[in-house]
Every structure is written in C-alpha cells, then in structure tokens.
Short mmCIF file of C-alpha atoms and ligand atoms in Angstrom, two decimals:
data_model
loop_
_atom_site.label_atom_id
_atom_site.label_comp_id
_atom_site.label_asym_id
_atom_site.label_seq_id
_atom_site.Cartn_x
_atom_site.Cartn_y
_atom_site.Cartn_z
CA MET U 1 0.00 0.00 0.00
CA ASN U 2 1.46 3.38 -0.80
CA LYS U 3 1.90 5.89 2.00
CA ASP U 4 -0.52 8.42 0.52
CA THR U 5 -3.37 5.94 0.39
CA GLU U 6 -2.66 4.75 3.90
CA LYS U 7 -3.69 8.03 5.48
CA TYR U 8 -7.10 7.85 3.80
CA ILE U 9 -7.91 4.46 5.22
CA TRP U 10 -10.38 4.68 8.09
CA PRO U 11 -9.37 2.36 10.96
CA GLY U 12 -12.65 2.38 12.94
CA VAL U 13 -13.65 4.63 15.83
CA ILE U 14 -11.37 3.22 18.54
CA SER U 15 -8.16 3.54 16.55
CA HIS U 16 -9.11 6.92 15.09
CA TYR U 17 -10.00 8.45 18.47
CA ARG U 18 -7.86 6.20 20.65
CA SER U 19 -6.68 8.82 23.17
CA TRP U 20 -10.30 9.82 23.87
CA ILE U 21 -11.70 6.35 24.45
CA LYS U 22 -11.53 5.21 28.05
CA ILE U 23 -11.19 1.47 27.65
CA ASP U 24 -8.20 -0.80 28.26
CA ALA U 25 -5.36 1.07 26.52
CA ALA U 26 -3.61 -2.10 25.39
CA ALA U 27 -6.70 -3.83 24.01
CA GLU U 28 -6.64 -4.74 20.33
CA PRO U 29 -9.80 -3.22 18.82
CA VAL U 30 -12.53 -5.60 17.67
CA THR U 31 -13.68 -3.49 14.76
CA LEU U 32 -15.70 -3.65 11.56
CA LEU U 33 -14.39 -0.18 10.60
CA GLU U 34 -17.55 1.47 11.94
CA GLY U 35 -17.93 5.25 12.10
CA ASN U 36 -16.82 7.96 9.64
CA THR U 37 -20.45 8.14 8.49
CA PRO U 38 -21.49 10.94 6.13
CA LEU U 39 -22.84 14.25 7.37
CA ILE U 40 -25.12 15.17 4.50
CA ARG U 41 -26.42 18.69 3.83
CA ALA U 42 -30.20 18.47 3.36
CA ALA U 43 -31.47 21.66 1.77
CA ASN U 44 -34.58 20.11 0.19
CA LEU U 45 -35.65 18.65 3.50
CA ALA U 46 -34.97 21.92 5.35
CA ARG U 47 -37.35 23.69 2.96
CA ALA U 48 -39.95 20.95 3.30
CA LEU U 49 -39.77 21.16 7.10
CA GLY U 50 -40.48 24.86 6.83
CA GLY U 51 -37.19 26.08 8.21
CA GLU U 52 -34.66 28.74 7.20
CA ILE U 53 -32.05 26.43 8.67
CA GLU U 54 -28.70 24.91 7.71
CA LEU U 55 -29.69 21.27 8.09
CA TYR U 56 -27.38 18.23 8.07
CA LEU U 57 -28.18 14.55 8.46
CA LYS U 58 -25.71 12.28 10.27
CA TYR U 59 -26.46 9.06 8.42
CA GLU U 60 -25.68 6.45 11.04
CA GLY U 61 -27.53 3.76 9.10
CA LEU U 62 -24.35 3.37 7.06
CA ASN U 63 -22.51 1.68 9.91
CA PRO U 64 -21.56 -2.00 9.34
CA SER U 65 -24.62 -3.56 10.99
CA GLY U 66 -26.88 -0.71 9.86
CA SER U 67 -27.17 1.47 12.97
CA PHE U 68 -25.26 3.79 15.30
CA LYS U 69 -24.97 0.97 17.84
CA ASP U 70 -21.77 -0.25 16.16
CA ARG U 71 -19.81 2.70 17.58
CA GLY U 72 -20.50 1.64 21.14
CA MET U 73 -20.37 -2.05 20.41
CA THR U 74 -16.80 -1.99 19.05
CA ALA U 75 -15.73 -0.52 22.41
CA ALA U 76 -17.89 -2.81 24.57
CA ILE U 77 -16.75 -5.99 22.80
CA THR U 78 -13.11 -4.87 22.74
CA GLN U 79 -13.26 -4.33 26.51
CA ALA U 80 -15.14 -7.60 27.05
CA VAL U 81 -12.40 -9.52 25.21
CA ALA U 82 -9.72 -7.68 27.21
CA ASP U 83 -11.56 -8.74 30.37
CA GLY U 84 -11.48 -12.37 29.27
CA ALA U 85 -15.21 -12.70 28.53
CA LYS U 86 -16.56 -15.80 26.83
CA ALA U 87 -20.11 -14.54 26.31
CA VAL U 88 -22.11 -11.30 26.12
CA ILE U 89 -25.79 -10.54 26.60
CA CYS U 90 -28.19 -7.67 25.91
CA ALA U 91 -31.84 -6.77 25.74
CA SER U 92 -32.83 -4.97 22.58
CA THR U 93 -35.50 -3.47 20.39
CA GLY U 94 -33.42 -4.89 17.54
CA ASN U 95 -30.43 -2.78 16.57
CA THR U 96 -28.34 -3.43 19.67
CA ALA U 97 -29.04 -7.14 19.15
CA ALA U 98 -27.77 -7.10 15.57
CA SER U 99 -24.74 -5.03 16.49
CA ALA U 100 -23.81 -7.16 19.51
CA ALA U 101 -24.22 -10.28 17.39
CA ALA U 102 -21.93 -8.93 14.66
CA TYR U 103 -19.11 -7.83 16.96
CA ALA U 104 -19.40 -10.94 19.11
CA ALA U 105 -19.05 -13.04 15.96
CA ARG U 106 -15.96 -11.07 15.00
CA ALA U 107 -14.47 -11.64 18.46
CA GLY U 108 -15.46 -15.30 18.71
CA LEU U 109 -17.75 -14.68 21.71
CA GLN U 110 -21.08 -16.29 22.38
CA CYS U 111 -23.93 -13.79 22.20
CA PHE U 112 -27.40 -13.89 23.78
CA VAL U 113 -30.02 -11.31 22.82
CA LEU U 114 -33.45 -10.82 24.38
CA VAL U 115 -36.00 -9.11 22.16
CA PRO U 116 -39.71 -8.39 22.60
CA GLU U 117 -41.55 -11.07 20.64
CA GLY U 118 -43.15 -9.77 17.45
CA LYS U 119 -42.00 -6.19 18.10
CA ILE U 120 -38.69 -5.99 16.30
CA ALA U 121 -38.21 -5.10 12.65
CA ALA U 122 -37.46 -7.89 10.16
CA GLY U 123 -33.97 -6.70 9.18
CA LYS U 124 -32.84 -6.59 12.79
CA MET U 125 -34.02 -10.11 13.53
CA ALA U 126 -32.40 -11.27 10.27
CA GLY U 127 -29.11 -9.64 11.26
CA ALA U 128 -29.03 -11.05 14.79
CA LEU U 129 -29.77 -14.55 13.47
CA ALA U 130 -27.36 -14.30 10.55
CA TYR U 131 -24.46 -13.23 12.79
CA GLY U 132 -25.12 -16.32 14.88
CA ALA U 133 -26.50 -14.90 18.12
CA GLN U 134 -28.82 -16.96 20.29
CA VAL U 135 -32.00 -14.92 19.89
CA ILE U 136 -34.50 -15.20 22.75
CA ASN U 137 -37.99 -13.82 22.15
CA ILE U 138 -39.58 -12.63 25.36
CA GLN U 139 -43.31 -12.32 25.82
CA GLY U 140 -42.87 -8.88 27.29
CA SER U 141 -41.32 -5.48 26.61
CA PHE U 142 -37.76 -4.26 26.12
CA ASP U 143 -37.92 -3.00 29.71
CA ASP U 144 -38.73 -6.52 30.98
CA GLY U 145 -35.80 -7.84 28.94
CA LEU U 146 -33.41 -5.24 30.33
CA ALA U 147 -34.31 -6.16 33.90
CA MET U 148 -33.63 -9.82 33.08
CA VAL U 149 -30.26 -9.29 31.40
CA ARG U 150 -29.10 -7.09 34.28
CA ARG U 151 -29.79 -10.01 36.60
CA ALA U 152 -28.16 -12.48 34.22
CA ALA U 153 -24.97 -10.40 34.11
CA GLN U 154 -24.91 -10.00 37.90
CA GLU U 155 -25.33 -13.70 38.50
CA SER U 156 -22.93 -15.06 35.85
CA PRO U 157 -19.66 -14.22 34.11
CA ILE U 158 -21.59 -13.03 31.03
CA ILE U 159 -20.88 -9.38 30.14
CA LEU U 160 -23.79 -6.99 29.67
CA VAL U 161 -23.42 -4.91 26.49
CA ASN U 162 -26.44 -2.63 26.84
CA SER U 163 -25.62 1.07 27.12
CA ILE U 164 -25.42 0.81 30.92
CA ASN U 165 -21.98 -0.62 30.09
CA PRO U 166 -19.68 2.46 30.22
CA ALA U 167 -17.58 1.25 27.28
CA ARG U 168 -20.67 1.66 25.06
CA MET U 169 -20.74 5.39 25.85
CA GLU U 170 -17.03 5.69 25.10
CA GLY U 171 -17.55 4.42 21.57
CA GLN U 172 -20.83 6.16 20.90
CA LYS U 173 -19.54 9.62 21.80
CA THR U 174 -17.27 9.50 18.70
CA ALA U 175 -20.27 10.54 16.58
CA ALA U 176 -20.10 13.96 18.28
CA PHE U 177 -16.37 14.18 17.52
CA GLU U 178 -16.98 13.39 13.85
CA ILE U 179 -19.63 16.09 13.56
CA CYS U 180 -17.26 18.69 15.06
CA ASP U 181 -14.37 17.49 12.89
CA VAL U 182 -16.44 17.91 9.72
CA LEU U 183 -18.15 21.21 10.59
CA GLY U 184 -15.11 22.73 12.31
CA ASP U 185 -17.29 23.37 15.37
CA ALA U 186 -20.29 21.92 17.16
CA PRO U 187 -23.65 22.68 15.50
CA ASP U 188 -26.15 25.01 17.19
CA TRP U 189 -28.61 22.16 17.70
CA LEU U 190 -28.36 18.38 17.66
CA CYS U 191 -31.64 16.60 17.20
CA LEU U 192 -32.04 12.87 17.90
CA PRO U 193 -34.55 10.16 18.86
CA VAL U 194 -34.49 9.01 22.48
CA GLY U 195 -35.28 5.46 23.59
CA ASN U 196 -33.11 3.99 26.32
CA ALA U 197 -31.31 7.37 26.36
CA GLY U 198 -27.78 6.04 25.84
CA ASN U 199 -27.22 7.95 22.64
CA ILE U 200 -28.21 11.38 23.93
CA THR U 201 -25.97 10.76 26.95
CA ALA U 202 -23.04 9.75 24.74
CA TYR U 203 -23.43 12.70 22.34
CA TRP U 204 -23.41 15.10 25.26
CA MET U 205 -20.24 13.47 26.63
CA GLY U 206 -18.56 13.78 23.25
CA PHE U 207 -19.52 17.40 22.65
CA SER U 208 -18.55 18.38 26.20
CA GLU U 209 -15.15 16.67 25.97
CA TYR U 210 -14.31 18.35 22.65
CA TYR U 211 -15.39 21.73 24.01
CA LEU U 212 -13.30 21.34 27.19
CA ALA U 213 -10.28 20.38 25.06
CA GLY U 214 -10.71 23.53 22.97
CA LEU U 215 -11.62 21.62 19.82
CA SER U 216 -14.98 23.35 19.45
CA ARG U 217 -16.08 26.87 20.39
CA LYS U 218 -19.42 25.79 21.82
CA THR U 219 -21.60 22.83 22.72
CA PRO U 220 -24.90 22.29 20.92
CA GLN U 221 -28.36 22.51 22.40
CA LEU U 222 -29.93 19.05 22.35
CA LEU U 223 -33.40 18.38 21.01
CA GLY U 224 -34.50 14.91 22.08
CA VAL U 225 -37.56 13.30 20.54
CA GLN U 226 -39.70 10.45 21.87
CA ALA U 227 -42.72 8.74 20.37
CA GLU U 228 -46.00 9.82 22.02
CA GLY U 229 -46.83 6.26 23.06
CA ALA U 230 -43.38 5.76 24.58
CA ALA U 231 -42.47 9.13 26.07
CA PRO U 232 -41.53 8.59 29.72
CA ILE U 233 -39.00 11.42 29.84
CA VAL U 234 -41.41 13.94 28.27
CA ARG U 235 -44.19 12.85 30.65
CA GLY U 236 -41.93 12.54 33.66
CA SER U 237 -43.21 9.09 34.52
CA MET U 238 -42.65 5.49 33.46
CA VAL U 239 -44.82 4.11 30.67
CA GLU U 240 -46.08 0.64 31.59
CA ARG U 241 -47.07 -0.49 28.09
CA PRO U 242 -45.14 1.58 25.52
CA GLU U 243 -46.54 1.43 21.98
CA THR U 244 -45.35 3.05 18.73
CA VAL U 245 -44.65 2.25 15.09
CA ALA U 246 -41.10 3.32 15.87
CA THR U 247 -40.31 -0.03 17.52
CA ALA U 248 -36.65 0.85 18.12
CA ILE U 249 -37.69 3.47 20.69
CA ARG U 250 -40.60 1.52 22.18
CA ILE U 251 -39.23 1.90 25.72
CA GLY U 252 -41.10 2.87 28.88
CA ASN U 253 -38.33 3.08 31.47
CA PRO U 254 -35.02 4.23 29.94
CA ALA U 255 -31.85 3.02 31.66
CA ARG U 256 -30.11 6.35 31.18
CA TRP U 257 -33.12 8.50 32.06
CA GLN U 258 -31.27 10.65 34.63
CA ASP U 259 -28.25 11.13 32.36
CA ALA U 260 -30.57 12.28 29.58
CA VAL U 261 -32.28 14.76 31.88
CA ALA U 262 -28.87 16.13 32.91
CA ALA U 263 -27.73 16.42 29.28
CA LEU U 264 -30.94 18.22 28.33
CA ARG U 265 -30.54 20.62 31.25
CA ASP U 266 -26.82 21.29 30.74
CA SER U 267 -27.21 21.84 26.99
CA LYS U 268 -30.22 24.15 27.47
CA GLY U 269 -32.04 21.64 25.33
CA HIS U 270 -35.56 20.37 25.04
CA ILE U 271 -37.38 17.05 24.72
CA CYS U 272 -40.69 16.58 22.95
CA ALA U 273 -42.99 13.81 21.78
CA VAL U 274 -44.30 13.16 18.27
CA SER U 275 -47.19 11.02 17.07
CA ASP U 276 -46.82 7.92 14.93
CA ALA U 277 -48.43 9.82 12.04
CA GLN U 278 -45.85 12.60 12.33
CA ILE U 279 -43.05 10.03 12.44
CA MET U 280 -44.30 8.29 9.29
CA GLU U 281 -44.73 11.58 7.46
CA ALA U 282 -41.12 12.54 8.24
CA TYR U 283 -39.96 9.03 7.28
CA HIS U 284 -41.43 9.40 3.80
CA LEU U 285 -40.32 13.01 3.49
CA VAL U 286 -36.60 12.41 4.03
CA ALA U 287 -36.56 9.46 1.63
CA GLN U 288 -38.47 11.31 -1.07
CA SER U 289 -36.87 14.75 -0.72
CA GLU U 290 -33.26 13.66 -0.18
CA GLY U 291 -32.94 10.02 -1.26
CA ILE U 292 -32.01 8.98 2.26
CA PHE U 293 -33.76 5.95 3.71
CA CYS U 294 -33.87 5.67 7.48
CA GLU U 295 -36.01 3.62 9.82
CA PRO U 296 -39.11 5.17 11.44
CA SER U 297 -37.43 5.74 14.82
CA SER U 298 -34.72 7.78 13.14
CA ALA U 299 -37.33 9.92 11.41
CA ALA U 300 -38.70 10.84 14.84
CA SER U 301 -35.87 13.37 15.12
CA LEU U 302 -37.07 15.07 11.91
CA ALA U 303 -40.69 15.00 13.05
CA GLY U 304 -39.65 16.64 16.33
CA LEU U 305 -37.67 19.30 14.50
CA LYS U 306 -40.66 20.01 12.26
CA ILE U 307 -43.09 20.56 15.12
CA GLN U 308 -40.60 22.74 16.96
CA LEU U 309 -40.06 24.86 13.84
CA GLN U 310 -43.83 25.26 13.61
CA ARG U 311 -44.25 26.11 17.30
CA GLY U 312 -41.42 28.60 17.11
CA ASP U 313 -40.62 28.70 20.82
CA LEU U 314 -37.08 27.32 20.46
CA ALA U 315 -34.48 29.48 18.71
CA LEU U 316 -34.07 27.23 15.67
CA GLN U 317 -34.50 29.53 12.68
CA GLY U 318 -31.26 30.56 11.01
CA LYS U 319 -29.36 27.90 12.93
CA ARG U 320 -27.02 25.08 11.96
CA ILE U 321 -28.82 21.88 12.92
CA VAL U 322 -27.73 18.24 12.77
CA CYS U 323 -30.36 15.50 12.86
CA VAL U 324 -29.10 12.01 13.65
CA LEU U 325 -30.54 9.29 11.44
CA THR U 326 -29.79 6.42 13.78
CA GLY U 327 -30.68 3.36 11.67
CA HIS U 328 -30.98 2.31 8.03
CA GLY U 329 -34.40 2.08 6.39
CA LEU U 330 -33.65 -1.41 5.13
CA LYS U 331 -33.73 -2.61 8.74
CA ASP U 332 -37.49 -2.28 8.61
CA PRO U 333 -38.72 -2.93 5.07
CA ASP U 334 -42.27 -3.61 6.27
CA SER U 335 -42.71 -0.01 7.40
CA ALA U 336 -42.08 1.11 3.81
CA THR U 337 -44.13 -1.47 1.96
CA ALA U 338 -47.06 -1.20 4.35
CA THR U 339 -47.38 2.57 4.02
CA ILE U 340 -46.70 3.26 0.35
CA ALA U 341 -48.96 2.28 -2.58
CA ALA U 342 -48.06 -1.15 -3.97
CA PRO U 343 -46.34 -1.27 -7.39
CA VAL U 344 -48.61 -1.42 -10.47
CA VAL U 345 -48.65 -4.73 -12.31
CA ILE U 346 -48.55 -4.95 -16.12
CA ALA U 347 -48.20 -7.61 -18.77
CA PRO U 348 -44.79 -7.63 -20.54
CA ARG U 349 -46.15 -5.50 -23.41
CA MET U 350 -44.86 -2.05 -24.44
CA GLN U 351 -48.38 -0.70 -24.85
CA GLU U 352 -49.10 -1.29 -21.18
CA LEU U 353 -45.79 0.24 -20.15
CA TRP U 354 -46.50 3.42 -22.16
CA GLN U 355 -49.89 3.64 -20.55
CA VAL U 356 -48.31 3.77 -17.12
CA ILE U 357 -45.36 6.06 -17.77
CA GLY U 358 -46.67 8.45 -20.44
CA TYR U 359 -43.66 10.18 -22.06
CA LYS U 360 -43.84 8.49 -25.52
CA ASN U 361 -42.48 10.63 -28.40
N1 F0G T 1 -32.84 4.97 16.95
C1 F0G T 1 -32.67 3.66 16.72
C2 F0G T 1 -32.71 3.19 15.31
C3 F0G T 1 -32.47 2.77 17.79
O1 F0G T 1 -32.30 1.48 17.55
C4 F0G T 1 -32.47 3.28 19.11
C5 F0G T 1 -32.29 2.39 20.26
C6 F0G T 1 -32.63 4.66 19.28
C7 F0G T 1 -32.81 5.47 18.19
C8 F0G T 1 -32.62 5.28 20.64
O2 F0G T 1 -31.33 5.31 21.18
O3 F0G T 1 -31.76 3.94 23.19
O4 F0G T 1 -29.68 5.28 22.94
O5 F0G T 1 -31.87 6.40 23.30
N2 F0G T 1 -32.26 1.14 20.17
C9 F0G T 1 -31.94 0.23 21.28
C10 F0G T 1 -31.82 -1.19 20.77
C11 F0G T 1 -32.83 0.37 22.45
O6 F0G T 1 -32.04 -2.14 21.51
O7 F0G T 1 -31.47 -1.36 19.60
P1 F0G T 1 -31.15 5.23 22.74
#
C-alpha cells in the first residue's frame, strides 16, 4: 500500500479516536471499521420542514450492521475480550441485538439477545440470526428484557453490552467528535430520537469533551424526541405499556433516564414527543426529498424538528442543525411497503408500459 493511500484508510472509531476512548489502553480493537459516516447537507428537507435552517443529516444507518450501535459495540466488545469474557448478553429493540451479534461473531464470543416477541423489525431479527446470536424472544417489553439481562450479568460471568456498560458510551460519543471534525465546530442544535437514552448521553459526553479540550467553540443545544406512546421522559413518569410504530424506541423506562435529563438541562435543550403519524410523514419526506432511507425511529428526530419549527418557541431559525438518522431504512422494510402504494402490475407489453409512464415521443 502506498503511503498516501494509507492516510485515507479509516481504521474504525477506537483507533481513530484512541486517546479519547476510556477502555483498556492495550486492548486490540474488535472493529468492523464502523464510524466515519457521512454528514449530509439536506437543503430540500430543510425547505420541506419549513425552516430557514442549515440542516445536516448524520447518516448512522451506514454503519456496518446498519445502525449507530456499532460505535459503542466496538468498544464494549473490545473491553469484554480484554476482560477475558466468553459470552455477552443484551436486551434490545433490535439494533443493539444485531450489532452485539456482529461484533461478538468477529471476536469469537457467544452472544445472547433478548428481544420483545413480534415487536422488532425484520432486518434486525435477520441480522441477529445471521451473525449467529442466540436470539431469545420474550413475551414482554424491552424493559422486561433489560431487567432480566441485568440479573443475568450480575449472576454469571456473562458481560452486559447494553448502554449501561460504560464502554458503550465511550464508543458512541465518537459521533459527536466526527460532527465537530467535519463542521469545524459543534452545531447550534443536535436533534435525535431518544429510547433507552444512551445515545443522547453519549453525544453530550462527546460534545462536552471536545469543548473542554478547545476543539470546538461551543456545545450544541440538544433536542430529544420520543414517540408519544413511549415518552416517559417527556411525561416525567414510566410508561407501563409503551406502543409506537417506531419499535426501536418503544421503551417505557429508559436506563439512562437521569443522564438524559442532565444532558438536556446542561445543553439548554428540550425534549418533545411526536405522534406515529408525524413520524411516518417525516420518514417518507426524508426518503423522497433527499434520497435517504432511514427507519421510522430515526425519522422521529425530523418530526420533532418540524413541530418545533412550527411552534417557534425554540431558537431554531437561522441555525445550523444536525439531525441524527440512527438506523438504516432497510432494517425495517415492512414499514415502507405497508405505508406506500403497492407497485402497479402490467403484462410484458410495451403498450401497457407506455400507458403507465406516459412520455412516448
Ligand atoms: N434509533 C434507533 C434506530 C435505535 O435502535 C435506538 C435504540 C434509538 C434510536 C434510541 O437510542 O436507546 O440510545 O436512546 N435502540 C436500542 C436497541 C434500544 O435495543 O437497539 P437510545
């Protein structure tokens, strides 16, 4: 390999940000070269949302297993291997399961994932199974699963890789670093969906650390978004039976609730809830105005931004705003096919084709 090419090769988030990542310093990274995801300017979408804003999308669906979870998982699995683990476990609404399964496969660890039966998107189940995890469907919610895996990790040598694991935060905060590195500063606002509240916690860590080190001139205000049927932080109380089309954030008792509240307070941010209809509208809008396909939960951040632009009580107009698109649309193909008109069917005859498309000379 020639020396010039070498410097363009991305080594994954641990190696790229090694001095910032508080895990075992000697550990050899277990990596799939996650991170370095595109920050895409979205002028069409900004107009469609009704904002005079400089809008960017951090397209985290382009990580190796299709979601932002890979950033934290590379760190958690690297640390688990350094600690001599043989097996890891997590509860998940789907993406953490697929990510844990992928990195565990890479590391040669056994992986157990607990998911709410019938409530995870097809692509996530497919991933977790394909990477060889032992998938356990529970007849309950994500929150039930989390309580069980906490116990399992306390009462066995199995390592918990949910975002309660501090190594997860160390990896996930690199998304904030990347945004600052690309923009040359933190944005004015960072807008993201909130489920178990690990991601909002990690972003705030990352932005704060860069600011304290003098690598950005400010920290962003955080706009967190929950689904109306699963909005414990917005309501200020646990949701016993969370329900939303955005299954990734179908969580009633987030593990990092208090950290999220602190991040929202310290960033002078805000958290709001959006309806399933608003989520699905935003989901179609970003795909059709920008050619970027994300899963419904990711679109919650856009739906939240839209309603806040309409309400006008946050200082958003004229600002530089980054929305995090946390997972790829292909994770959840059913959400697309169930909500968009089915393809037309024709016989293999030109006449029928012309009838559909018009345009003939
Ligand atoms: N977006 C997607 C696509 C997610 O999968 C999740 C969480 C979130 C947003 C919310 O992030 O939990 O850090 O606040 N998914 C977890 C999982 C719960 O099991 O995959 P959070």
